[in-house]
Amino acid sequence: MLKRMLALVIILLICLPTVAAACTTIIIGRGVSADGSLIFGRTADGEEFQTTQIVSVPAQTLGTPPTYTSVGNGFTLPLPAESCQYVMTPAAPSMGMGVWAESALNEYGVSISATESIYGGEAVLAVDPYVPDGVAEESIPTVVIPYVKTAREGIQRLGDIVTRYGSAEGNGVTIGDANEVWYIEIYSGHQWLALRIPDDSAAVIANDALLGCVDVSDTQNVIASPDFWRLATEHGFLAKVDGKPHAALTYGMPHRDYSQLRIWAGQRYFAPAKAQPYDVNHTYDFLFTPDRPVKLQDVMELTRYRYEDTVYNVNEHPQWRPIGINRAFTVHLFWYRPQLPAVFWATMANSEFSVFLPMYGNLTAAPAAYTFDCNTYNDQSAYSVYRWLSTLASLDRTNYGYAVRRHWRAMEEALIAGVPQMDQVYIDAGYSGDVAAVLFADIANQALGDARGLTNAVVPKVIDWNILGMGASAMHDDPGKN
């Protein structure tokens, strides 16, 4: 009887649908990081259980150029015959969603985080609506990352696709390489704007357009759709700040708490000395300068942030939308250090109660559990194991959730400290993809074993507190209860 009840809890906890999908993007320029590295990534927040894999895609040279067709909306695009190798975090095939790669790093060191959902305003969509069979989140990494050798090439390729074929939705996409990182906002069917992130700046983006008074004539640092301001000027909805056209106010939707609170909280997290009281009507600058150098661990922690040190603490006030949301199905960060290989850090499930695992972009394979294909919970799937543990841990952060989080944080500290040794093995092996696979497998298998062990430790507490009559309120009434 108890097993059947526990099985029911599993189904209810990890398969319940939630509100609209959304994400939070973080970008840290190399001039404001603690070690001179470029760091960026995103929480990929979903609507329901979504099995995510770690998959290596080999380079190909085909006799006939292939054609890509989207599963979701039929978007079709002719592709080059030659593609490079890359590793990605796609949806499992049995999810029936298409590739939905979310994040990827190719053999040339070019990475992509796609996408941050943003939304065009009514005025622009009335004259340049989304194209139903245009490019969308499902397709973007797959039609970009195998075919570019620099971040700028990636932005230009994506922009050209939107200009020619249209976009099915509003999206923000980050593309980086060892030298620079770019962020592109796609507002409508054909309007888009991309900015090279300055080294001395940071950004936190949360489902709203943020690019401001951008000089589109600065072609070294800006790339835009043809005649970017013309559409708004001709139709009378061009918005200006201090006499200059403002992209987000012109082409984006109005401010809302759902997004604005995360932007405020992210900027406050890195620059508390500059923080002002939260105001949903305030137009936040896209770029800001942190108060102190930012470490990789700081960025990892921001992906888990639930405003615990503010009056908006989501653990006490669940009406607010946090950065560290339970329904993230994966979180990823790209770490570009000077003169060293790029490292791709990814979690299975939400990062609050999971662990960032490091890998190189040319690894030839991932362990079987990380490529396991399922569309419901299956204990052979690494994603399922981490998602199940994360769900359990979120039930009671005080009594066992924070213990899980402390375990993963200690493991991450050890992994970060061990990266130089991993680098040396990888470099000495001639940047071998097979060696990259072995290095990742050792780490990933250990972490999965830890996840199973943590789950075994937590399950009896969940049974005691939730199935045998102790409600959520009782959990907090007696924090010393085991």
XYZ file of C-alpha atoms in Angstrom, residues 9 13 326 353 388-401 458 461-463 465-466 471-472 475-476:
28
model
C 3.115 11.014 -5.095
C 4.821 15.813 -8.028
C 11.062 24.489 -9.290
C 18.545 20.889 -5.849
C 12.567 13.347 -8.608
C 15.175 14.379 -6.028
C 14.575 18.066 -6.791
C 10.842 17.619 -6.370
C 11.262 15.888 -3.019
C 13.754 18.481 -1.774
C 11.437 21.364 -2.640
C 8.691 19.902 -0.445
C 10.543 20.906 2.707
C 13.623 23.050 2.290
C 14.155 23.403 6.043
C 14.220 19.761 7.067
C 15.951 18.143 4.112
C 15.975 20.392 1.050
C 15.063 11.798 1.659
C 11.325 11.699 5.479
C 8.770 12.430 2.754
C 6.812 9.312 3.678
C 5.834 13.812 6.853
C 3.495 13.698 3.863
C 1.069 18.243 6.709
C 3.160 21.036 5.300
C 7.026 20.603 8.816
C 7.741 24.138 9.906
